[in-house]
mmCIF file of C-alpha atoms in Angstrom:
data_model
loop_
_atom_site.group_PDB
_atom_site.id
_atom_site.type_symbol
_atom_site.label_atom_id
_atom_site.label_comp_id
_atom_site.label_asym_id
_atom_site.label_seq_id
_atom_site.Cartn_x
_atom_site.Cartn_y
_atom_site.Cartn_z
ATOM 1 C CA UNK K 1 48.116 98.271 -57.587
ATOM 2 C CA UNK K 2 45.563 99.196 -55.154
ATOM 3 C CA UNK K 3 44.976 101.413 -51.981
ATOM 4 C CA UNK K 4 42.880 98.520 -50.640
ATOM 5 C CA UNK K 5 43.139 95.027 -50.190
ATOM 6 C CA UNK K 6 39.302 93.551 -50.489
ATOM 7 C CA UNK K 7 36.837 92.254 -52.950
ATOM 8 C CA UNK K 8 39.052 92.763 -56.151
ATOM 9 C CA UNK K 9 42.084 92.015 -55.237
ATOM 10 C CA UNK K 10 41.134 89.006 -54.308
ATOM 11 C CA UNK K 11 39.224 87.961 -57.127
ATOM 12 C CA UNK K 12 41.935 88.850 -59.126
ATOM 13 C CA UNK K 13 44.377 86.857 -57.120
ATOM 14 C CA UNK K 14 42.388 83.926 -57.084
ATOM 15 C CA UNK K 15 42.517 84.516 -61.259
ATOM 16 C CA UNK K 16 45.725 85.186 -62.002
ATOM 17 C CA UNK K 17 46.162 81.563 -59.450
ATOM 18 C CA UNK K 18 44.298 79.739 -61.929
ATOM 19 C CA UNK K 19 46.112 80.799 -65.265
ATOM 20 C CA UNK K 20 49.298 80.058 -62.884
ATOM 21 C CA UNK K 21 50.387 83.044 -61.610
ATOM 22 C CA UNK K 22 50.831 85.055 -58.539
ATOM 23 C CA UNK K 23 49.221 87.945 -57.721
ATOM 24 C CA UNK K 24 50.455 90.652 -54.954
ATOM 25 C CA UNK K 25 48.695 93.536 -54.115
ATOM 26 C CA UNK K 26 50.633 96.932 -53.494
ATOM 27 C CA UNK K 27 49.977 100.149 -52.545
ATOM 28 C CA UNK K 28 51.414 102.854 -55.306
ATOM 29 C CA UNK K 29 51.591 105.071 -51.873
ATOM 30 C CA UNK K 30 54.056 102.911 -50.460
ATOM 31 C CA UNK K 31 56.167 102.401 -53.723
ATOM 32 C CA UNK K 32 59.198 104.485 -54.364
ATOM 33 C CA UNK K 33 61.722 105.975 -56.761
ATOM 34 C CA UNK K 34 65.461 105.228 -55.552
ATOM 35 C CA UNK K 35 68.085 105.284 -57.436
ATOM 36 C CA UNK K 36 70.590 103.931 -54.975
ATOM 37 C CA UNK K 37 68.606 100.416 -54.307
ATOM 38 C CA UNK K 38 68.396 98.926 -57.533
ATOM 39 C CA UNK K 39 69.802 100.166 -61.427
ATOM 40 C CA UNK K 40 65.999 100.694 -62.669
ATOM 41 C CA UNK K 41 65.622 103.255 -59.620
ATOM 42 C CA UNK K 42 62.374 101.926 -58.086
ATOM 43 C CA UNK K 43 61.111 100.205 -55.362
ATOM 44 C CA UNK K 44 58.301 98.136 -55.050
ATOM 45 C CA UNK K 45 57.218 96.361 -51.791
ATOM 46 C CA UNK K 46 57.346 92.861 -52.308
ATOM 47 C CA UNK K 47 60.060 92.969 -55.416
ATOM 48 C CA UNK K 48 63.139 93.625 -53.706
ATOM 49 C CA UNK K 49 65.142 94.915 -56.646
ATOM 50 C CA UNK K 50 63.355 93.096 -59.236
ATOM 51 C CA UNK K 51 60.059 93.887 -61.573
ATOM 52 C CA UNK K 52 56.529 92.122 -61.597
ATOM 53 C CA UNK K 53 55.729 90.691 -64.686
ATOM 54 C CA UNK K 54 53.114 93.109 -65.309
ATOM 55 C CA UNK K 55 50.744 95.336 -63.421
ATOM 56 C CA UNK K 56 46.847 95.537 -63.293
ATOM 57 C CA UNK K 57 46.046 99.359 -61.296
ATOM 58 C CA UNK K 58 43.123 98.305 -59.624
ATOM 59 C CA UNK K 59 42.809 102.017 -57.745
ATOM 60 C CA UNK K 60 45.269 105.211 -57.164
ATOM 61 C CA UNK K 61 44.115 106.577 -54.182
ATOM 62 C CA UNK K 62 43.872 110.247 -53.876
ATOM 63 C CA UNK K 63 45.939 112.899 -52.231
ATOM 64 C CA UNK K 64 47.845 116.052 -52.967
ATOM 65 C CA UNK K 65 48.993 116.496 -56.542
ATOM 66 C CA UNK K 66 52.567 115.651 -55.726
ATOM 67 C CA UNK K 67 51.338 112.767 -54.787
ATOM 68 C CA UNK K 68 49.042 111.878 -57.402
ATOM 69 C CA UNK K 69 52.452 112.671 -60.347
ATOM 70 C CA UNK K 70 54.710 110.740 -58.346
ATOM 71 C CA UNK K 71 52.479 107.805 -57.986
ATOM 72 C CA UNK K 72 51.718 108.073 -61.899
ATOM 73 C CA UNK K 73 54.981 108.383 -62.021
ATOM 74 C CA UNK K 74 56.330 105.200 -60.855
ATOM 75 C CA UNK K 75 53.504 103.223 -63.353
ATOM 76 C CA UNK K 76 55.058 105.089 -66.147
ATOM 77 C CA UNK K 77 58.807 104.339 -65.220
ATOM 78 C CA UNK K 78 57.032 100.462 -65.185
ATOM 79 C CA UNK K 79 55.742 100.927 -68.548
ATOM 80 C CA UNK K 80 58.818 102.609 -70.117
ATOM 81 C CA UNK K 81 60.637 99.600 -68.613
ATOM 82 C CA UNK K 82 58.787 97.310 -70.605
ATOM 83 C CA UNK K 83 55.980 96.169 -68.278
ATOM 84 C CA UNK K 84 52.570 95.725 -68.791
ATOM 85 C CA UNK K 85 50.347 98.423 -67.139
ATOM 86 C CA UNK K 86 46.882 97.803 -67.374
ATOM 87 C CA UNK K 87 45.687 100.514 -68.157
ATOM 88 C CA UNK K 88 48.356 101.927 -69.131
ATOM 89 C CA UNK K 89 49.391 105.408 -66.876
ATOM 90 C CA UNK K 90 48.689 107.879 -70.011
ATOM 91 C CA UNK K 91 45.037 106.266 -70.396
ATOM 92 C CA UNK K 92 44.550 106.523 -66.524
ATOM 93 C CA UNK K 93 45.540 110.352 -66.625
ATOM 94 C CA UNK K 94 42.628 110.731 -69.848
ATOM 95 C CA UNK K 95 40.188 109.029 -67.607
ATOM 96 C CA UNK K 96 41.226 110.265 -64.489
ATOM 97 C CA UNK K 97 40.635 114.239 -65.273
ATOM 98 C CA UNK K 98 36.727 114.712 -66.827
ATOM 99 C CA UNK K 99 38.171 117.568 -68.740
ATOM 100 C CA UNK K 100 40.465 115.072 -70.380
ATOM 101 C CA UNK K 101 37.844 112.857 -70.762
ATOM 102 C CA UNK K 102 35.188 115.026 -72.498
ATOM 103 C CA UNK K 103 37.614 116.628 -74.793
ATOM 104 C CA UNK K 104 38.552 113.165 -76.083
ATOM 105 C CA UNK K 105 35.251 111.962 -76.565
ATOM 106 C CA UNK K 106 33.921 115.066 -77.997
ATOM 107 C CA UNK K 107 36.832 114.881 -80.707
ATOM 108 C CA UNK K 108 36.022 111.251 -81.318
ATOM 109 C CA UNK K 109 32.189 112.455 -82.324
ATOM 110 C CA UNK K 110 30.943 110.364 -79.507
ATOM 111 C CA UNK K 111 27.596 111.274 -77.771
ATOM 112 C CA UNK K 112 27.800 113.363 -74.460
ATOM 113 C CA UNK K 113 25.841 116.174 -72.360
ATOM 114 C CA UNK K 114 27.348 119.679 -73.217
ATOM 115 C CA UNK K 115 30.001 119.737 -71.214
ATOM 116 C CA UNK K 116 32.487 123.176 -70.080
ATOM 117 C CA UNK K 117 35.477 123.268 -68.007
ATOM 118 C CA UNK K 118 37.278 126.469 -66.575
ATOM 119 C CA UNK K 119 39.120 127.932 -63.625
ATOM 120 C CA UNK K 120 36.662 131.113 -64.034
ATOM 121 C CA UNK K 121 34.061 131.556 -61.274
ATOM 122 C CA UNK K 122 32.509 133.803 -63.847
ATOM 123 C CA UNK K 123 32.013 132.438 -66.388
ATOM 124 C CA UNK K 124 30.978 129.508 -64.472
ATOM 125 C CA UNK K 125 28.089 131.242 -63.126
ATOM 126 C CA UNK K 126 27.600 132.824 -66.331
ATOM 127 C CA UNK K 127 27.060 129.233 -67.969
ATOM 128 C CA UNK K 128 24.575 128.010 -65.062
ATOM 129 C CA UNK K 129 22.600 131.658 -65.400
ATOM 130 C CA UNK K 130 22.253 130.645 -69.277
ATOM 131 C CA UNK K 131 21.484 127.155 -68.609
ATOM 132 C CA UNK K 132 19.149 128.017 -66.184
ATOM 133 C CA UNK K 133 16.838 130.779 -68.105
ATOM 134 C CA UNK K 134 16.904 127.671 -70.901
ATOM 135 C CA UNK K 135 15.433 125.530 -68.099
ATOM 136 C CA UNK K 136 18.151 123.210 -67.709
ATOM 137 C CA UNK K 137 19.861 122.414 -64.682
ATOM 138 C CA UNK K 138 23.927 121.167 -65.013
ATOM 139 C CA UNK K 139 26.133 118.772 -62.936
ATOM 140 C CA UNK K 140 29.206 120.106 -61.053
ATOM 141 C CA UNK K 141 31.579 117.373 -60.423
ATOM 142 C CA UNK K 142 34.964 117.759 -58.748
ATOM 143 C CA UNK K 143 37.285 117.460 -62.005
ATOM 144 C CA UNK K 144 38.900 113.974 -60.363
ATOM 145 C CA UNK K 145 36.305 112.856 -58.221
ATOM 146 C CA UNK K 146 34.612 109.032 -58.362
ATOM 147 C CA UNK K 147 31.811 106.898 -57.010
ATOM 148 C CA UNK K 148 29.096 110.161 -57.292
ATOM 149 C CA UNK K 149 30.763 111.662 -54.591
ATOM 150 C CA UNK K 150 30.905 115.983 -54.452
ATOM 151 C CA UNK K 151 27.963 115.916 -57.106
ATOM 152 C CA UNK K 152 25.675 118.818 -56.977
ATOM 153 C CA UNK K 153 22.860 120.647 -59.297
ATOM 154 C CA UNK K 154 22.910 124.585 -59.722
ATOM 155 C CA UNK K 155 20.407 126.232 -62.759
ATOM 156 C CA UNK K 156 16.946 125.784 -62.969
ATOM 157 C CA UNK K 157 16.603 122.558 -60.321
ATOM 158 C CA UNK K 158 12.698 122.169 -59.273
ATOM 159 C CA UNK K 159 11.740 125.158 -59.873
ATOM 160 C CA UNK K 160 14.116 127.756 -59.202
ATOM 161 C CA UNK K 161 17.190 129.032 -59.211
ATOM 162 C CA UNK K 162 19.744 126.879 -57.281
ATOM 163 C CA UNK K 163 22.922 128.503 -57.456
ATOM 164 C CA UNK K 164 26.994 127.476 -58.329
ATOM 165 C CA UNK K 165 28.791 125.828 -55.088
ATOM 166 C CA UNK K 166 31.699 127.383 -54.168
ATOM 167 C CA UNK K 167 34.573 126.544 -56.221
ATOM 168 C CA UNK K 168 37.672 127.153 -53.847
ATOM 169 C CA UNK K 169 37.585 123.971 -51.863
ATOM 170 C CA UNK K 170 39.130 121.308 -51.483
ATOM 171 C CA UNK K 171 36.334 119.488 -53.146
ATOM 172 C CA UNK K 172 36.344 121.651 -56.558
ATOM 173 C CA UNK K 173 39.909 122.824 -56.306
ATOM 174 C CA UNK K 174 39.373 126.344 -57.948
ATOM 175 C CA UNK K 175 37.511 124.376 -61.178
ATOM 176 C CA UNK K 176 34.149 124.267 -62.370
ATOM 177 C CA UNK K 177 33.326 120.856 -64.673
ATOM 178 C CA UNK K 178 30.235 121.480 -65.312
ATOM 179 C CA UNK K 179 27.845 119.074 -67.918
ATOM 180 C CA UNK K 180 24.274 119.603 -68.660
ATOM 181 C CA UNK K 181 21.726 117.552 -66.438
ATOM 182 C CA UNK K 182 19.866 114.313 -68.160
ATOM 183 C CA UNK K 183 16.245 114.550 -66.078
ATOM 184 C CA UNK K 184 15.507 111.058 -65.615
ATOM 185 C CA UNK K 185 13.124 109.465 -68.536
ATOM 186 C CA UNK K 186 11.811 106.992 -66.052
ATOM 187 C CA UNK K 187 10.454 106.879 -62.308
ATOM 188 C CA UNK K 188 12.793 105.677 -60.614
ATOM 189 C CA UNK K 189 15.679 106.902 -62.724
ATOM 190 C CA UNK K 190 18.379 104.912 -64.087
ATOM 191 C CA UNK K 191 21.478 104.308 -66.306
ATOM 192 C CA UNK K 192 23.754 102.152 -67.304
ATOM 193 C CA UNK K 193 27.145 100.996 -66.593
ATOM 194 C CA UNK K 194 29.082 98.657 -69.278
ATOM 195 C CA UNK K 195 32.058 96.991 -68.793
ATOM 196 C CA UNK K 196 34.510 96.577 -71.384
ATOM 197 C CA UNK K 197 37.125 94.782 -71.210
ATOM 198 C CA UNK K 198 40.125 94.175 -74.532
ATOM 199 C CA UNK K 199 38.288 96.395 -76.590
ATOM 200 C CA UNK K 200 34.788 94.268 -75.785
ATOM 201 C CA UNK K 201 31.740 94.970 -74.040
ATOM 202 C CA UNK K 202 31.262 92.371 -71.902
ATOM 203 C CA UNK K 203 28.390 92.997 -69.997
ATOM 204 C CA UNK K 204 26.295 95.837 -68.332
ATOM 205 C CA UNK K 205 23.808 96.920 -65.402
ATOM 206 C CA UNK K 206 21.194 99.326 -65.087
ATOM 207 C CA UNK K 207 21.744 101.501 -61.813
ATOM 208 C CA UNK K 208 18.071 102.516 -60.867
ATOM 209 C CA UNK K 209 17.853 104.684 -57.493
ATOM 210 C CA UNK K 210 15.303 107.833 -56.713
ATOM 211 C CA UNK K 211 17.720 110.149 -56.227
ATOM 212 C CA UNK K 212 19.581 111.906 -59.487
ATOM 213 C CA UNK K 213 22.590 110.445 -58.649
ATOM 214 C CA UNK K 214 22.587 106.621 -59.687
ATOM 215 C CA UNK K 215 26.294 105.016 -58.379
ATOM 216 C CA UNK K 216 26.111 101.765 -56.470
ATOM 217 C CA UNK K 217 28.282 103.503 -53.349
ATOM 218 C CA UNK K 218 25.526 106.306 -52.996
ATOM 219 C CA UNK K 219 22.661 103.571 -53.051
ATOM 220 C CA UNK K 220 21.247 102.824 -56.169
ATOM 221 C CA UNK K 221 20.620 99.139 -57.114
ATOM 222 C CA UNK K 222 22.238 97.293 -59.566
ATOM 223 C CA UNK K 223 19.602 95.598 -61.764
ATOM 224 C CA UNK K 224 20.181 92.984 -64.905
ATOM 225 C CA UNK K 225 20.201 94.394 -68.200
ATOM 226 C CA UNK K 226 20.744 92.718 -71.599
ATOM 227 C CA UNK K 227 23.998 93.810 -73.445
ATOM 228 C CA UNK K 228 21.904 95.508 -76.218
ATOM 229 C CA UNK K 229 24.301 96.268 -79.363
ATOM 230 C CA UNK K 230 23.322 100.059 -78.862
ATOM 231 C CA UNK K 231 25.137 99.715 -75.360
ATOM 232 C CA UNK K 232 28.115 98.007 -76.149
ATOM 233 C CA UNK K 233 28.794 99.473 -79.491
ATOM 234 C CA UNK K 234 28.660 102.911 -77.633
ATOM 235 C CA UNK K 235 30.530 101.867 -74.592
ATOM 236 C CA UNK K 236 33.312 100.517 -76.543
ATOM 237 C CA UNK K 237 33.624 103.423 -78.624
ATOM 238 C CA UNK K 238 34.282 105.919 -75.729
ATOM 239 C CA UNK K 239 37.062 102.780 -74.318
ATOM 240 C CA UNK K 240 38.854 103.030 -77.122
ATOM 241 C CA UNK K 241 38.931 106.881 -77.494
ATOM 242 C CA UNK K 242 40.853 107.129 -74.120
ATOM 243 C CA UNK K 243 43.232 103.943 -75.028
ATOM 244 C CA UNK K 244 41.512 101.958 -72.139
ATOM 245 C CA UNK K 245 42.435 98.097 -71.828
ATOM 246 C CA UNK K 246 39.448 98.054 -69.363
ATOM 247 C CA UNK K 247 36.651 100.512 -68.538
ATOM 248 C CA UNK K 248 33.292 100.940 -66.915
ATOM 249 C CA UNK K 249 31.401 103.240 -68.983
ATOM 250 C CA UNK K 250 28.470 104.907 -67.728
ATOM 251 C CA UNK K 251 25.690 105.735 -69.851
ATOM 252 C CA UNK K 252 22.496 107.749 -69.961
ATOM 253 C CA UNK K 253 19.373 107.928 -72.352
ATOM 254 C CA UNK K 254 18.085 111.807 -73.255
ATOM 255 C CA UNK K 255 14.601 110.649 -73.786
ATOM 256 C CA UNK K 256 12.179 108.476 -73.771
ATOM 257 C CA UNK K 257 10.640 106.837 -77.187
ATOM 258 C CA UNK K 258 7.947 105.058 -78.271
ATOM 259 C CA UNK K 259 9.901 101.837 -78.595
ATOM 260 C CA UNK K 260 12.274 102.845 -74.704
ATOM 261 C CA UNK K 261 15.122 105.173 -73.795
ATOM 262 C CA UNK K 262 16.760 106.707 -76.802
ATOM 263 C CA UNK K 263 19.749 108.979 -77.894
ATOM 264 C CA UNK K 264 22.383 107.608 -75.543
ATOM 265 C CA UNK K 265 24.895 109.461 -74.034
ATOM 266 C CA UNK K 266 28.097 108.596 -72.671
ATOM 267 C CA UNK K 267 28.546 110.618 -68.752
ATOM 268 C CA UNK K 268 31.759 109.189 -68.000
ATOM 269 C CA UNK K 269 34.288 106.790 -68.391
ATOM 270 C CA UNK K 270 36.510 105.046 -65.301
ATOM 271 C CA UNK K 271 39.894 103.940 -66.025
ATOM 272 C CA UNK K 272 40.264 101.993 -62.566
ATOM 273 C CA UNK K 273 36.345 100.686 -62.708
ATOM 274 C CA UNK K 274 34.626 98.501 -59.767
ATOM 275 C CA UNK K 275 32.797 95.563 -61.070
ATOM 276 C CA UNK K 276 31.288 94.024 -57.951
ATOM 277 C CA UNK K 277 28.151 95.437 -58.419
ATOM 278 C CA UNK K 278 28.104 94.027 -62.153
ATOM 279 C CA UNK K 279 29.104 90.940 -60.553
ATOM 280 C CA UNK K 280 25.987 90.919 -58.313
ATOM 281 C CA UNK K 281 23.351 90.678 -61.685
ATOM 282 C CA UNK K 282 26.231 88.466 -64.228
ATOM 283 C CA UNK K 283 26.371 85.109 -63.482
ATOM 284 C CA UNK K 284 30.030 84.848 -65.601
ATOM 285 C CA UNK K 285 32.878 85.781 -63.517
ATOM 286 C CA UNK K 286 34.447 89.129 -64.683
ATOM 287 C CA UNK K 287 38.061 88.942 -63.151
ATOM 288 C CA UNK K 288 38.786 86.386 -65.153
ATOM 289 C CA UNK K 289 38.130 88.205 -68.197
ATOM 290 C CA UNK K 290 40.596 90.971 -67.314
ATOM 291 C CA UNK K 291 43.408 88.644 -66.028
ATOM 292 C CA UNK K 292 42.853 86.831 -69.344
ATOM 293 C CA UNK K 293 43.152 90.101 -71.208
ATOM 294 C CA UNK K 294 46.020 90.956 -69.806
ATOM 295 C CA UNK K 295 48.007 88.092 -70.247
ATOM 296 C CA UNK K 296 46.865 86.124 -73.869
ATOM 297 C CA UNK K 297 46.709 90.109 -75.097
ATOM 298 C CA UNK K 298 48.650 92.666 -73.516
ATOM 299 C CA UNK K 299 51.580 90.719 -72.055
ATOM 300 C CA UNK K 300 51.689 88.584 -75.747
ATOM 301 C CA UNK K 301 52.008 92.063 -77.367
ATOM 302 C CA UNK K 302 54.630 93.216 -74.869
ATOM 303 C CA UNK K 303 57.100 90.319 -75.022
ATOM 304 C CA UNK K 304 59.819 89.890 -72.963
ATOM 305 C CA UNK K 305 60.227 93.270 -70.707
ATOM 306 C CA UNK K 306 63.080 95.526 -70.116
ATOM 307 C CA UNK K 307 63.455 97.388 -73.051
ATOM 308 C CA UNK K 308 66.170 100.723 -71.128
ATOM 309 C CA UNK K 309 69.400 99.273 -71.179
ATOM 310 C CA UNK K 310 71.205 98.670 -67.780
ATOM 311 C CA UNK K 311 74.187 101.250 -67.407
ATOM 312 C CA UNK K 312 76.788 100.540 -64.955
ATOM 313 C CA UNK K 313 79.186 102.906 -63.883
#
């Protein structure tokens, strides 16, 4: 499932060739519920009236919140069908929705910025004035935004006050996510983005880049980095708190040591996670991985699909 056919997809197809298997790729936009067409009431393009063997969602693309349900929708009518959705639709809305997100990985006592959520401009502003007579600076991200896009600093940001954006846009929707700003221990600043993949860290990247904001798609540069067991053992901690089959886990040290970064946090975690700029510094192919995952794990566990009873009239 994906809103574009490109890099991925194809890298995907070309894996799921080699264990056998063909590989379609279909736009959850152009998918729909109808009960009149076939007795499980969807439609996918491609599938006539029958089911895929299982489903990898590669992207959902944005757009209103019908939308959005109705295309989360159809991947949970696939799951409660029986077929494997990887992830799975529930762990997609966790990951999806930083609120979500940071609850769940604040319950599960993993390491992350102070983070608040709420609809208030108010208290919003009342949380950046506090932050800001601390000295601290916080992030406001659009609650279901990706790729560092919409980020923006209000608090104390180089040397003064830098005021809250305004929330009722399109961009923020009426919410302020807000999470306290890591300053950069290095120069050029950097993280780290691990992918994990069946429960596994299976590699990782630094993203160095002079600006705060360190995705690949606002031009930082993926660099190699060694899979320390601080990384991983981090990284697949917050996967498994949001029920992820697969994840790209980005990751952020507080401060800086005598011995390197320490006291890693976790800043996010993406359910439908790009890997071609981990593919640029890993010399081991990573779609294989997941199509492998997905079929000696998830589709074993599954079994044969179909698990709603057909009901004729």
């Amino acid at each position: 499932m994906t809103d574009t056919v490109g890099w991925h997809c194809r890298r995907l197809q070309d894996a799921l060739q080699a264990r056998g298997m063909v590989g379609h790729c279909v736009d959850l936009s152009a998918c729909r519920i109808d009960t009149t067409v076939s007795w499980h009431g969807l439609q996918l393009p491609g599938f006539d009236d029958a089911l895929p063997q299982a489903v990898i969602v590669r992207a959902v693309a944005g757009g209103t919140f019908e939308q959005v349900t109705k295309r989360l929708g159809v991947l949970h009518a696939l799951n409660d069908l029986g077929v494997p959705v990887y992830n799975s639709p529930r762990a997609i809305e966790h990951s999806v929705d930083k609120s979500a997100t940071s609850v769940r990985l604040h319950a599960a006592g993993i390491p992350t910025p102070p983070t608040w959520a709420t609809e208030s401009p108010a208290e919003a502003e009342r949380i950046v004035v506090r932050e800001a007579a601390a000295g601290r600076a916080v992030v406001v991200k659009p609650l279901f935004g990706s790729q560092g896009k919409g980020l923006a600093l209000a608090g104390w940001v180089n040397g003064a006050y830098q005021a809250l954006p305004p929330l009722a846009t399109s961009l923020y929707g009426g919410m302020a996510y807000l999470q306290r700003y890591l300053p950069p221990v290095s120069e050029p600043g950097f993280d780290w983005r691990v992918l994990v993949i069946g429960g596994q860290a299976v590699g990782a990247m630094r993203r160095v880049s002079r600006h705060w904001v360190h995705n690949i798609a606002q031009g930082a540069r993926a660099e190699r980095q060694p899979l320390t067991p601080e990384l991983a053992e981090l990284a697949e901690r917050a996967t498994a708190a949001l029920g992820l089959d697969y994840a790209g886990v980005d990751l952020m040290a507080a401060r800086l040591g005598p011995q390197g970064p320490t006291d890693l946090q976790v800043l996010e975690v993406n359910g439908v996670a790009a890997w071609q700029g981990l593919q640029q510094v890993m010399d081991q192919p990573l779609a294989p991985l997941i199509v492998n995952d997905l079929i000696d794990r998830k589709m074993a566990q599954h079994g044969p699909a179909i698990r709603i009873a057909r009901h004729r009239p």
